[in-house]
Coordinates of C-alpha atoms in Angstrom, one line a residue:
M1 CA 17.9 -101.4 54.1
S2 CA 19.1 -97.7 54.5
Q3 CA 22.5 -96.2 53.8
T4 CA 23.3 -94.4 57.1
N5 CA 26.1 -92.2 55.5
I6 CA 23.6 -90.7 52.9
R7 CA 21.0 -88.1 53.2
N8 CA 18.7 -86.6 50.3
V9 CA 17.1 -83.1 50.8
A10 CA 15.6 -80.6 48.4
I11 CA 15.4 -76.8 49.1
I12 CA 11.9 -75.4 48.4
A13 CA 10.5 -71.9 48.7
H14 CA 8.7 -69.0 47.1
V15 CA 10.3 -67.1 44.4
D16 CA 13.2 -64.9 45.6
H17 CA 13.3 -66.3 49.5
G18 CA 16.9 -66.8 49.3
K19 CA 17.3 -70.8 48.1
T20 CA 20.4 -70.6 45.8
T21 CA 22.1 -68.1 48.1
L22 CA 21.7 -70.7 51.1
V23 CA 23.0 -73.3 48.8
D24 CA 26.2 -71.1 48.3
G25 CA 26.5 -70.8 52.0
L26 CA 26.2 -74.5 52.7
L27 CA 28.8 -75.2 50.0
R28 CA 31.2 -72.9 51.6
Q29 CA 30.5 -74.1 55.0
A30 CA 31.2 -77.7 54.0
G31 CA 34.6 -76.5 52.6
T32 CA 33.6 -77.5 48.8
F33 CA 35.4 -74.4 47.3
R34 CA 39.3 -74.5 47.7
T35 CA 41.0 -71.8 49.7
G36 CA 41.0 -68.6 47.4
E37 CA 38.9 -70.1 44.8
V38 CA 36.8 -67.3 43.1
V39 CA 33.2 -68.4 43.0
A40 CA 30.3 -66.5 41.4
E41 CA 27.4 -65.4 43.6
R42 CA 24.4 -67.8 43.4
A43 CA 26.9 -70.4 41.7
M44 CA 24.1 -73.0 41.2
D45 CA 22.4 -70.6 38.7
S46 CA 24.5 -71.8 35.9
N47 CA 22.9 -70.5 32.9
D48 CA 22.9 -66.9 31.4
L49 CA 19.2 -66.5 31.7
E50 CA 19.1 -67.5 35.4
R51 CA 22.0 -65.0 36.2
E52 CA 20.3 -62.1 34.3
R53 CA 16.8 -62.5 35.8
G54 CA 18.0 -63.6 39.2
I55 CA 15.8 -66.6 39.3
T56 CA 16.2 -70.4 39.2
I57 CA 14.7 -72.0 36.1
L58 CA 16.1 -75.7 36.1
S59 CA 16.4 -77.7 39.3
K60 CA 20.0 -78.8 40.0
C61 CA 21.9 -81.5 42.1
T62 CA 24.8 -80.8 44.3
A63 CA 26.2 -82.5 47.4
V64 CA 28.4 -81.8 50.3
T65 CA 30.2 -84.1 52.8
W66 CA 29.8 -83.1 56.4
K67 CA 31.0 -85.1 59.5
G68 CA 31.5 -88.3 57.2
V69 CA 27.9 -88.0 55.9
R70 CA 27.2 -87.2 52.2
I71 CA 24.3 -84.8 51.9
N72 CA 22.8 -84.6 48.3
I73 CA 21.1 -81.2 48.1
V74 CA 18.5 -80.4 45.2
D75 CA 18.0 -76.6 44.3
T76 CA 14.6 -76.0 42.7
P77 CA 12.9 -73.0 41.2
G78 CA 10.8 -70.8 43.2
H79 CA 8.5 -69.5 40.4
A80 CA 5.0 -70.9 40.0
D81 CA 5.5 -71.3 36.1
F82 CA 8.5 -73.7 36.7
G83 CA 6.5 -76.1 39.1
G84 CA 7.1 -78.8 36.9
E85 CA 10.7 -79.0 37.8
V86 CA 9.7 -79.0 41.5
E87 CA 7.3 -81.8 41.2
R88 CA 9.4 -84.4 39.8
V89 CA 12.6 -83.7 41.8
L90 CA 10.6 -84.2 45.1
G91 CA 10.5 -87.8 44.3
M92 CA 14.3 -88.0 44.7
V93 CA 14.4 -86.7 48.3
D94 CA 13.7 -87.9 52.0
S95 CA 13.0 -84.4 53.3
V96 CA 12.6 -80.9 52.2
L97 CA 14.2 -77.6 53.7
L98 CA 11.2 -75.3 53.3
L99 CA 12.6 -71.5 53.3
V100 CA 10.3 -68.9 54.4
D101 CA 11.4 -65.2 54.2
A102 CA 11.2 -63.6 57.7
Y103 CA 9.8 -60.3 56.3
E104 CA 7.4 -61.7 53.7
G105 CA 6.2 -64.7 55.4
A106 CA 4.2 -67.4 53.7
M107 CA 3.6 -66.6 50.2
P108 CA 1.4 -68.2 47.4
Q109 CA 4.3 -70.3 46.1
T110 CA 5.2 -71.6 49.5
R111 CA 1.7 -73.2 49.8
F112 CA 2.2 -74.8 46.1
V113 CA 5.6 -76.4 47.0
T114 CA 4.5 -77.3 50.5
Q115 CA 1.5 -79.0 49.3
K116 CA 3.4 -81.0 46.8
A117 CA 5.9 -82.1 49.5
F118 CA 3.1 -83.1 51.8
E119 CA 1.4 -85.2 48.9
M120 CA 4.6 -87.1 48.7
G121 CA 4.7 -87.7 52.5
L122 CA 7.9 -85.8 53.1
S123 CA 8.5 -84.0 56.4
P124 CA 9.9 -80.5 56.3
I125 CA 12.4 -78.7 58.1
V126 CA 11.5 -75.1 58.3
V127 CA 14.3 -72.5 57.7
V128 CA 13.1 -68.8 58.5
N129 CA 15.6 -67.0 56.3
K130 CA 16.7 -63.4 55.9
I131 CA 16.3 -62.7 59.8
D132 CA 19.1 -60.1 59.5
R133 CA 16.6 -57.8 57.6
P134 CA 15.2 -54.9 59.7
G135 CA 11.8 -55.0 60.9
V136 CA 11.4 -59.1 60.7
D137 CA 9.0 -60.8 63.0
P138 CA 10.1 -64.6 63.0
H139 CA 7.3 -65.5 65.6
Q140 CA 4.6 -64.2 63.3
V141 CA 6.0 -66.0 60.5
M142 CA 6.1 -69.3 62.3
D143 CA 2.4 -68.7 63.2
Q144 CA 1.6 -68.2 59.6
V145 CA 3.7 -71.5 58.6
F146 CA 1.8 -73.5 61.1
E147 CA -1.6 -72.2 59.9
L148 CA -0.4 -73.1 56.4
F149 CA 0.3 -76.6 57.4
M150 CA -2.9 -77.0 59.1
S151 CA -4.8 -75.9 56.2
L152 CA -2.9 -78.1 53.8
G153 CA -3.9 -81.2 56.1
A154 CA -0.5 -81.9 57.5
T155 CA -0.2 -85.1 59.8
D156 CA 1.1 -85.0 63.3
K157 CA 4.4 -85.9 62.1
Q158 CA 4.6 -83.2 59.8
L159 CA 3.4 -80.6 62.2
D160 CA 6.1 -81.5 64.4
F161 CA 8.7 -79.9 62.2
P162 CA 12.1 -78.6 63.6
V163 CA 12.9 -74.8 63.1
I164 CA 16.0 -73.0 62.4
Y165 CA 16.7 -69.4 61.9
A166 CA 19.2 -68.3 59.1
S167 CA 20.7 -65.7 56.8
G168 CA 22.1 -67.2 53.8
R169 CA 23.7 -63.9 52.6
E170 CA 25.5 -63.3 56.0
G171 CA 26.2 -67.0 56.5
F172 CA 24.9 -68.0 59.9
A173 CA 22.1 -70.3 61.2
I174 CA 20.8 -70.6 64.7
R175 CA 18.4 -72.9 66.7
E176 CA 17.1 -70.2 69.0
L177 CA 17.0 -66.4 68.4
T178 CA 19.3 -65.8 71.4
D179 CA 21.9 -68.2 70.2
E180 CA 25.5 -66.7 68.8
R181 CA 25.5 -66.1 65.3
V182 CA 28.6 -68.1 64.0
D183 CA 28.2 -70.0 60.8
L184 CA 25.8 -72.3 58.9
S185 CA 26.9 -75.6 60.5
P186 CA 23.6 -75.9 62.7
I187 CA 21.8 -76.6 59.3
L188 CA 23.9 -79.2 58.1
D189 CA 23.8 -80.9 61.7
L190 CA 20.0 -80.6 61.8
I191 CA 19.8 -82.3 58.3
I192 CA 21.9 -85.1 59.7
E193 CA 19.8 -85.3 62.6
K194 CA 16.2 -85.0 61.2
V195 CA 16.4 -86.4 57.7
P196 CA 15.9 -90.1 57.4
A197 CA 19.0 -92.1 55.9
A198 CA 18.6 -93.0 52.4
E199 CA 16.5 -96.2 51.9
G200 CA 17.1 -98.7 49.1
D201 CA 18.0 -102.4 48.9
I202 CA 21.5 -102.7 47.4
D203 CA 21.0 -106.4 46.6
A204 CA 17.8 -106.0 44.7
P205 CA 17.4 -105.6 40.8
L206 CA 18.5 -102.0 39.6
C207 CA 15.8 -99.4 39.4
M208 CA 16.1 -95.9 38.8
Q209 CA 13.6 -93.2 37.8
V210 CA 15.1 -90.3 35.2
A211 CA 13.9 -87.2 37.4
T212 CA 16.0 -84.7 35.1
L213 CA 18.3 -85.0 32.3
D214 CA 21.2 -83.2 30.8
Y215 CA 22.9 -83.5 27.4
D216 CA 26.8 -83.4 26.8
D217 CA 28.6 -83.3 23.3
Y218 CA 30.9 -85.8 24.5
L219 CA 28.7 -88.1 26.7
G220 CA 25.3 -87.7 25.1
Y221 CA 22.4 -88.1 27.3
M222 CA 22.8 -88.1 31.0
A223 CA 19.9 -89.6 33.1
I224 CA 19.8 -87.9 36.4
G225 CA 17.8 -89.4 39.2
R226 CA 17.8 -91.4 42.5
M227 CA 18.8 -95.0 42.8
R228 CA 15.8 -96.7 44.1
A229 CA 17.2 -100.2 44.3
G230 CA 20.4 -102.1 43.1
R231 CA 23.5 -100.9 42.1
T232 CA 25.3 -100.2 38.7
K233 CA 28.8 -99.6 37.4
V234 CA 30.5 -98.8 34.2
G235 CA 30.3 -101.5 31.6
D236 CA 27.0 -103.1 33.0
R237 CA 24.3 -103.8 30.3
I238 CA 20.9 -102.3 31.8
L239 CA 17.5 -101.6 30.4
L240 CA 15.9 -98.3 29.7
A241 CA 12.0 -98.3 29.5
H242 CA 10.7 -95.4 27.1
R243 CA 7.6 -93.5 27.6
D244 CA 6.0 -95.1 24.4
G245 CA 6.5 -98.6 25.6
S246 CA 9.6 -99.5 23.6
R247 CA 12.7 -100.8 25.6
E248 CA 16.4 -99.9 24.9
E249 CA 19.4 -102.1 26.1
F250 CA 22.4 -100.2 26.4
R251 CA 26.0 -100.5 28.2
V252 CA 26.7 -97.8 30.9
Q253 CA 29.5 -95.6 29.8
K254 CA 29.9 -93.5 32.9
V255 CA 28.4 -93.1 36.5
L256 CA 28.8 -89.6 37.7
G257 CA 28.2 -88.3 41.3
F258 CA 27.9 -84.8 42.4
Q259 CA 30.3 -82.6 44.7
G260 CA 29.9 -78.9 44.9
L261 CA 29.6 -77.6 41.3
K262 CA 31.4 -80.5 39.8
R263 CA 30.6 -84.0 38.7
F264 CA 33.1 -86.8 39.4
E265 CA 33.2 -90.5 38.2
L266 CA 32.0 -93.1 40.6
A267 CA 33.2 -96.6 40.7
E268 CA 29.7 -97.8 41.6
A269 CA 26.4 -96.3 42.3
R270 CA 24.2 -97.7 44.8
A271 CA 20.7 -97.6 46.1
G272 CA 20.0 -94.4 47.8
D273 CA 22.5 -92.3 45.8
I274 CA 21.4 -89.4 43.5
V275 CA 23.7 -90.2 40.2
A276 CA 23.9 -89.3 36.5
V277 CA 24.2 -92.3 34.2
T278 CA 25.3 -92.1 30.5
G279 CA 25.2 -94.4 27.5
M280 CA 21.7 -94.4 26.2
A281 CA 20.7 -93.3 22.6
E282 CA 17.4 -91.7 23.4
L283 CA 16.1 -90.4 26.8
N284 CA 13.0 -88.6 28.2
V285 CA 12.1 -87.4 31.6
G286 CA 10.2 -89.9 33.8
E287 CA 11.5 -93.1 32.1
T288 CA 12.9 -96.0 34.1
L289 CA 16.5 -97.5 34.2
T290 CA 16.2 -101.1 35.3
S291 CA 17.8 -104.5 35.2
I292 CA 17.5 -106.6 32.1
A293 CA 16.8 -109.9 33.9
E294 CA 14.3 -108.5 36.4
P295 CA 12.8 -105.5 35.2
T296 CA 11.0 -103.1 37.5
I297 CA 9.1 -100.4 35.3
L298 CA 7.9 -97.3 37.6
P299 CA 4.8 -95.3 36.7
L300 CA 5.7 -92.2 34.4
L301 CA 5.6 -88.8 36.5
T302 CA 2.3 -86.9 36.7
V303 CA 2.5 -83.2 36.3
D304 CA -0.2 -80.6 36.4
A305 CA -1.7 -79.5 33.2
P306 CA -0.6 -76.3 31.4
T307 CA -2.9 -73.3 31.6
I308 CA -1.6 -71.0 28.7
T309 CA -1.1 -71.7 25.1
M310 CA 0.5 -69.9 22.2
N311 CA 1.3 -70.5 18.7
F312 CA 4.9 -70.6 17.5
R313 CA 5.3 -70.3 13.7
V314 CA 8.0 -69.9 11.0
N315 CA 9.0 -66.3 10.3
D316 CA 7.5 -65.3 7.1
G317 CA 8.1 -61.6 7.1
P318 CA 10.3 -59.6 4.6
F319 CA 13.3 -59.9 6.8
A320 CA 13.1 -63.8 7.5
G321 CA 16.5 -65.6 7.4
K322 CA 18.4 -62.4 7.6
E323 CA 19.4 -62.6 11.3
G324 CA 18.8 -66.1 12.4
K325 CA 20.7 -69.5 11.7
Y326 CA 17.5 -71.9 12.0
V327 CA 14.5 -70.6 10.2
T328 CA 12.7 -73.5 8.5
S329 CA 9.8 -75.4 10.0
R330 CA 11.8 -78.6 10.3
N331 CA 14.3 -76.6 12.6
L332 CA 11.5 -75.4 14.7
R333 CA 9.9 -78.8 15.1
E334 CA 12.9 -80.5 16.0
R335 CA 13.7 -77.9 18.7
L336 CA 10.4 -77.8 20.2
H337 CA 10.3 -81.7 20.3
R338 CA 13.6 -81.7 22.0
E339 CA 12.5 -79.2 24.7
I340 CA 9.7 -81.5 25.7
K341 CA 12.0 -84.2 26.6
S342 CA 13.3 -82.4 29.4
N343 CA 10.6 -79.9 30.1
V344 CA 7.8 -82.2 31.3
A345 CA 5.4 -79.2 32.0
L346 CA 5.4 -78.1 28.2
R347 CA 3.0 -79.7 25.5
V348 CA 3.7 -79.2 21.8
E349 CA 0.8 -80.0 19.4
E350 CA 1.0 -79.8 15.3
T351 CA -1.8 -77.7 13.7
E352 CA -3.6 -77.9 10.5
D353 CA -1.4 -75.0 9.1
A354 CA 2.0 -75.8 8.0
G355 CA 4.9 -74.5 10.1
V356 CA 2.5 -73.5 13.0
F357 CA 2.9 -75.4 16.4
K358 CA 0.6 -74.9 19.4
V359 CA 2.8 -74.7 22.5
S360 CA 1.2 -74.9 25.9
G361 CA 2.8 -74.2 29.3
R362 CA 2.3 -73.2 32.8
G363 CA 2.4 -69.3 32.3
E364 CA 3.8 -66.5 30.4
L365 CA 7.3 -66.8 32.0
H366 CA 7.5 -70.5 31.4
L367 CA 6.9 -69.7 27.5
S368 CA 9.0 -66.5 27.5
V369 CA 11.9 -68.4 28.8
L370 CA 11.8 -70.9 26.1
I371 CA 11.6 -68.2 23.4
E372 CA 14.5 -66.3 24.8
T373 CA 16.4 -69.5 25.1
M374 CA 15.6 -70.4 21.4
R375 CA 16.7 -66.9 20.1
R376 CA 19.9 -67.0 21.7
E377 CA 20.6 -70.4 20.0
G378 CA 19.8 -68.8 16.6
Y379 CA 16.4 -69.4 16.1
E380 CA 14.0 -67.0 14.2
V381 CA 10.2 -67.5 15.2
C382 CA 6.9 -65.7 15.3
V383 CA 4.6 -66.2 18.3
S384 CA 1.0 -65.3 18.7
Q385 CA -1.0 -63.6 21.9
P386 CA -0.9 -65.9 24.9
Q387 CA -4.4 -67.5 25.3
V388 CA -5.6 -69.4 28.3
I389 CA -6.7 -73.0 28.1
L390 CA -10.6 -73.5 28.7
H391 CA -12.2 -76.7 29.9
E392 CA -15.4 -78.0 29.8
D393 CA -16.9 -79.4 33.2
A394 CA -19.3 -82.3 33.9
D395 CA -22.2 -80.3 33.2
G396 CA -21.1 -79.0 29.9
R397 CA -20.2 -75.6 31.1
I398 CA -17.0 -73.7 29.9
T399 CA -14.5 -73.1 32.6
E400 CA -11.2 -71.0 32.5
P401 CA -8.3 -70.9 35.0
Y402 CA -8.3 -68.6 37.9
E403 CA -5.2 -67.4 39.7
D404 CA -4.5 -66.1 43.3
A405 CA -2.5 -62.9 43.0
V406 CA -0.7 -61.4 46.1
I407 CA 0.3 -57.8 45.7
D408 CA 2.5 -55.9 47.8
L409 CA 2.8 -51.9 47.1
D410 CA 2.9 -48.5 48.6
E411 CA -0.4 -47.1 49.8
A412 CA -0.2 -44.1 47.5
Y413 CA -0.8 -46.6 44.5
T414 CA -3.5 -48.7 45.9
G415 CA -6.4 -46.8 44.2
A416 CA -5.1 -47.2 40.5
V417 CA -4.2 -51.0 41.1
V418 CA -7.6 -51.9 42.8
A419 CA -9.4 -50.1 39.9
E420 CA -7.5 -51.9 37.3
L421 CA -7.9 -55.4 38.9
N422 CA -11.7 -54.9 39.2
R423 CA -12.0 -54.0 35.5
R424 CA -10.0 -57.2 35.0
L425 CA -12.7 -59.0 36.7
G426 CA -10.5 -59.7 39.8
Q427 CA -12.3 -60.2 43.3
M428 CA -10.5 -59.0 46.4
R429 CA -10.0 -61.7 49.2
E430 CA -8.1 -59.5 51.6
M431 CA -6.6 -56.1 52.2
R432 CA -4.1 -55.4 55.1
P433 CA -1.0 -53.3 56.0
S434 CA 2.1 -55.3 55.3
A435 CA 4.7 -52.8 56.6
P436 CA 4.7 -49.1 57.4
G437 CA 3.4 -47.2 54.3
R438 CA 2.8 -50.6 52.7
V439 CA -0.4 -52.5 51.8
R440 CA -0.9 -56.2 50.8
L441 CA -3.7 -57.2 48.5
E442 CA -5.0 -60.7 47.8
Y443 CA -7.1 -61.1 44.7
R444 CA -8.8 -64.2 42.9
I445 CA -8.6 -63.2 39.2
P446 CA -9.0 -65.0 35.7
A447 CA -5.6 -65.8 34.3
R448 CA -6.5 -64.1 31.2
G449 CA -7.2 -60.9 33.3
L450 CA -3.3 -61.2 34.1
I451 CA -2.2 -61.3 30.6
G452 CA -1.0 -57.9 29.7
Y453 CA -1.0 -56.5 33.1
R454 CA 2.5 -56.9 34.7
S455 CA 4.0 -54.1 32.8
Q456 CA 1.0 -51.8 33.4
F457 CA 1.3 -52.9 37.1
M458 CA 5.0 -51.8 37.1
T459 CA 4.0 -48.4 35.7
D460 CA 0.9 -47.7 38.1
T461 CA 3.2 -48.5 41.1
R462 CA 6.2 -46.6 39.6
G463 CA 8.3 -49.8 40.0
T464 CA 7.7 -50.3 43.6
G465 CA 5.0 -52.8 43.6
V466 CA 5.4 -56.8 43.8
L467 CA 3.0 -59.0 42.1
Y468 CA 3.0 -62.8 42.8
T469 CA 0.6 -65.1 41.1
Q470 CA -0.3 -68.8 41.5
F471 CA -2.8 -70.9 39.8
A472 CA -5.8 -71.8 41.9
E473 CA -8.6 -73.6 40.2
Y474 CA -10.7 -73.8 37.0
G475 CA -14.0 -71.7 37.5
P476 CA -16.9 -70.4 35.6
Q477 CA -16.0 -68.3 32.3
G478 CA -16.5 -64.6 32.8
P479 CA -17.4 -61.9 30.5
D480 CA -14.9 -60.6 27.8
I481 CA -12.1 -58.3 29.0
R482 CA -10.7 -55.5 26.8
T483 CA -7.0 -55.5 28.2
R484 CA -5.5 -53.0 25.6
Q485 CA -7.0 -49.6 25.3
N486 CA -4.9 -48.2 22.4
G487 CA -4.5 -48.9 18.9
V488 CA -1.2 -49.1 17.1
L489 CA 1.0 -47.3 14.5
I490 CA 1.7 -49.6 11.6
A491 CA 4.1 -48.9 8.9
N492 CA 2.7 -48.7 5.3
E493 CA 6.0 -49.9 3.3
E494 CA 9.6 -51.2 3.7
G495 CA 12.3 -48.7 4.2
V496 CA 14.6 -47.0 6.8
S497 CA 13.1 -44.7 9.5
N498 CA 14.5 -41.2 9.7
A499 CA 14.2 -38.2 12.2
Y500 CA 12.0 -36.1 9.8
A501 CA 9.1 -38.7 9.7
L502 CA 9.4 -39.7 13.3
F503 CA 9.3 -36.2 14.5
Y504 CA 5.8 -35.7 13.2
L505 CA 4.8 -39.3 14.1
Q506 CA 5.5 -38.9 17.7
E507 CA 2.4 -36.4 18.0
R508 CA 0.2 -39.5 17.2
G509 CA 1.4 -41.7 20.0
Q510 CA 4.5 -43.3 21.5
L511 CA 7.1 -44.7 19.3
F512 CA 8.8 -48.1 19.5
I513 CA 11.7 -47.4 17.0
G514 CA 14.3 -44.7 16.7
T515 CA 16.2 -43.3 13.5
N516 CA 17.8 -45.5 11.1
I517 CA 15.8 -48.8 11.7
K518 CA 14.6 -50.8 8.9
V519 CA 11.1 -51.5 9.0
Y520 CA 8.4 -53.3 6.5
G521 CA 4.9 -52.8 5.8
G522 CA 2.7 -54.4 8.5
M523 CA 5.4 -53.8 11.2
V524 CA 4.0 -52.2 14.5
V525 CA 6.1 -49.0 15.0
G526 CA 4.4 -47.5 17.9
I527 CA 1.3 -47.1 20.1
H528 CA -1.6 -44.8 18.8
S529 CA -2.9 -42.1 21.5
R530 CA -6.5 -43.4 20.3
D531 CA -8.2 -46.7 20.1
N532 CA -8.0 -47.5 16.4
D533 CA -5.0 -48.4 14.3
L534 CA -3.3 -46.2 11.9
V535 CA -1.2 -46.8 9.1
V536 CA 1.8 -44.3 8.7
N537 CA 5.2 -43.7 7.0
P538 CA 8.2 -43.7 9.1
N539 CA 10.5 -43.6 6.1
K540 CA 9.1 -40.3 4.6
T541 CA 12.0 -38.1 3.7
K542 CA 12.0 -34.1 3.6
K543 CA 11.6 -32.9 0.1
L544 CA 14.3 -30.5 -0.9
T545 CA 13.5 -27.3 -2.9
N546 CA 15.7 -24.3 -3.8
I547 CA 13.0 -22.2 -1.4
R548 CA 14.4 -21.3 2.1
T549 CA 12.1 -20.2 5.1
T550 CA 12.7 -19.3 8.6
A551 CA 11.6 -22.9 9.6
A552 CA 13.6 -24.7 6.9
D553 CA 16.3 -25.8 9.5
E554 CA 14.3 -26.2 12.5
K555 CA 15.9 -28.6 15.0
L556 CA 14.1 -31.9 15.2
V557 CA 14.0 -33.2 18.9
L558 CA 12.8 -36.9 19.1
A559 CA 11.4 -38.4 22.4
P560 CA 13.3 -41.5 23.1
P561 CA 11.6 -44.8 21.8
R562 CA 10.1 -47.4 24.3
Q563 CA 12.2 -50.3 24.6
I564 CA 10.5 -53.6 23.8
T565 CA 11.4 -56.4 25.9
L566 CA 10.1 -60.0 25.1
E567 CA 7.6 -60.1 28.2
Y568 CA 6.5 -56.8 27.2
A569 CA 5.8 -57.6 23.7
L570 CA 3.9 -60.9 24.6
E571 CA 1.7 -58.9 26.9
F572 CA 1.2 -55.9 24.5
I573 CA 0.1 -57.7 21.2
N574 CA -3.5 -58.2 20.4
D575 CA -4.8 -61.5 18.7
D576 CA -4.3 -60.4 15.2
E577 CA -0.6 -59.4 16.0
L578 CA 2.5 -61.4 16.3
V579 CA 5.9 -61.0 18.0
E580 CA 8.8 -61.7 15.5
V581 CA 11.9 -62.8 17.4
T582 CA 15.3 -63.1 16.0
P583 CA 18.6 -63.4 17.7
A584 CA 19.2 -59.5 16.8
S585 CA 15.8 -58.1 17.3
I586 CA 12.2 -58.3 18.8
R587 CA 9.6 -56.7 16.5
L588 CA 5.9 -56.4 16.6
R589 CA 3.9 -56.9 13.5
K590 CA 0.3 -57.5 12.2
A591 CA -0.5 -61.6 11.3
M592 CA -1.7 -60.0 8.0
L593 CA 1.2 -57.7 6.7
D594 CA -0.9 -56.2 3.8
H595 CA -3.1 -53.3 4.7
N596 CA -5.6 -53.9 2.0
V597 CA -6.0 -57.8 3.0
R598 CA -6.4 -56.7 6.5
K599 CA -9.1 -54.2 5.6
R600 CA -10.9 -56.9 3.5
F601 CA -10.8 -59.4 6.3
E602 CA -12.0 -56.9 8.9
K603 CA -14.9 -55.9 6.5
K604 CA -15.8 -59.6 6.0
A605 CA -15.7 -60.3 9.9
S606 CA -18.0 -57.2 10.7
E607 CA -20.6 -58.3 8.0
L608 CA -20.6 -61.8 9.5
D609 CA -21.1 -60.2 13.0
D610 CA -24.1 -58.1 11.6

């Protein structure tokens, strides 16, 4: 049985190809917003981090009604680090809108999301977006998409895909390039025409898999997913099958549907609907809601394994507890275990050391978003250098993750970028012009070679380069890579920095701190101009005497300190250093704060090497 008035579709694409902007346009086209209602740009990016970074982090559901048909739309992240979100929501839909930028064409993440959609047997509708940009070639992009589908082993049905040209920002879509550019209604018409009606037997026993979850202070956990079979309404008693094999019976408190940016209460949810159900005490992604009398338990969702790991530990520095609200290992453990309930691509393991947790994810961005979210919630935490996760193959050889990197940059900076990628064991696959004066490079490079590279890449290309990466495969482990060429300047004691001390320190390297900053022994205060670490005193004050010289009142001019962002800090640190993250500050420090203890440890390590 199919519900002819329901269509379920997901929007997938490479990062920054315009998914969320197009969803905005579709909501407006369907008259979801009241006349005169003020709606923020990229309305579906609802949390602060998404707005600041301009990326989608969490997949979200919305719905529009068009010509009497309810179209459920799922907006997905475009960044490879949040691929776990894409994998699980594709199970909720019957087709996908594959967005491809008319200027950039098919990019690494386009391949990843398309492959996931094909594995689930979904047929795509290709939307060539941003055709209002100057210099675009939609026909060449269509050739790229067709070649991509062929290389992914698409079926004849999947290769016979409908195409539509659009501009989400300008708010128009056209079937043919010569058509008049009016509005986005052709996309909604095409969805109704080409996406199969939602399947599901309304009279069968209830069955629904939790694709994503939300938490509300009043309603508790909300299980969001697609009703596979059956129906449910407020007051029904149903069964929740947990991941660990336990079962929980609960009474449904609310059944919520989606419309635009809002949720509304439904009298009844039926097979084919995408809804939110509340009332359970505990919930994890991938669990099954089903009938008590005739339970149908679906297999848990499988998600690609993480490739990067780092240690989260309790802040044990001298300033611990001064800026954050949650500072103990119990707080940290509870927060991380709460995160893995909804973030299925994340892994958390306890270690032998008390208060230290091994957290693994898809990439640096995946983990840095978690750290940034935690610091905004009031947590203090120290994190170690990201490390790649090594595997052992069938022959007993150690393998490491490799990534495909696509780089778009000005011709003038090609030499510096190629030299650095070669030093980091990158293998060039392709080099071709992408636009007048621009070059596109394609590399296969070890994941550890990319750790610490993004900030240097932005410096090497003067901020004009674009770097995309995508996990490719596990391959043989290469030789060691020395990523950081310089040592660091380390404060020798607790105190407050001043202009006099910093003026003479800035000759030794680039500083991370300005004047009147509280520092402590073992804190990293700058980059040394040489390759060794140097212990310095940024708190040294000028000795006042009764002798005056011509240089007594020289004006002290300080160069502005380098601003430390979380991403830069994670990329910068070595394996003997930590990033101390609090709601108010991001500091770099040595894992061993006492200089004498560090010296003894280094001496012992060098003796063992000899």
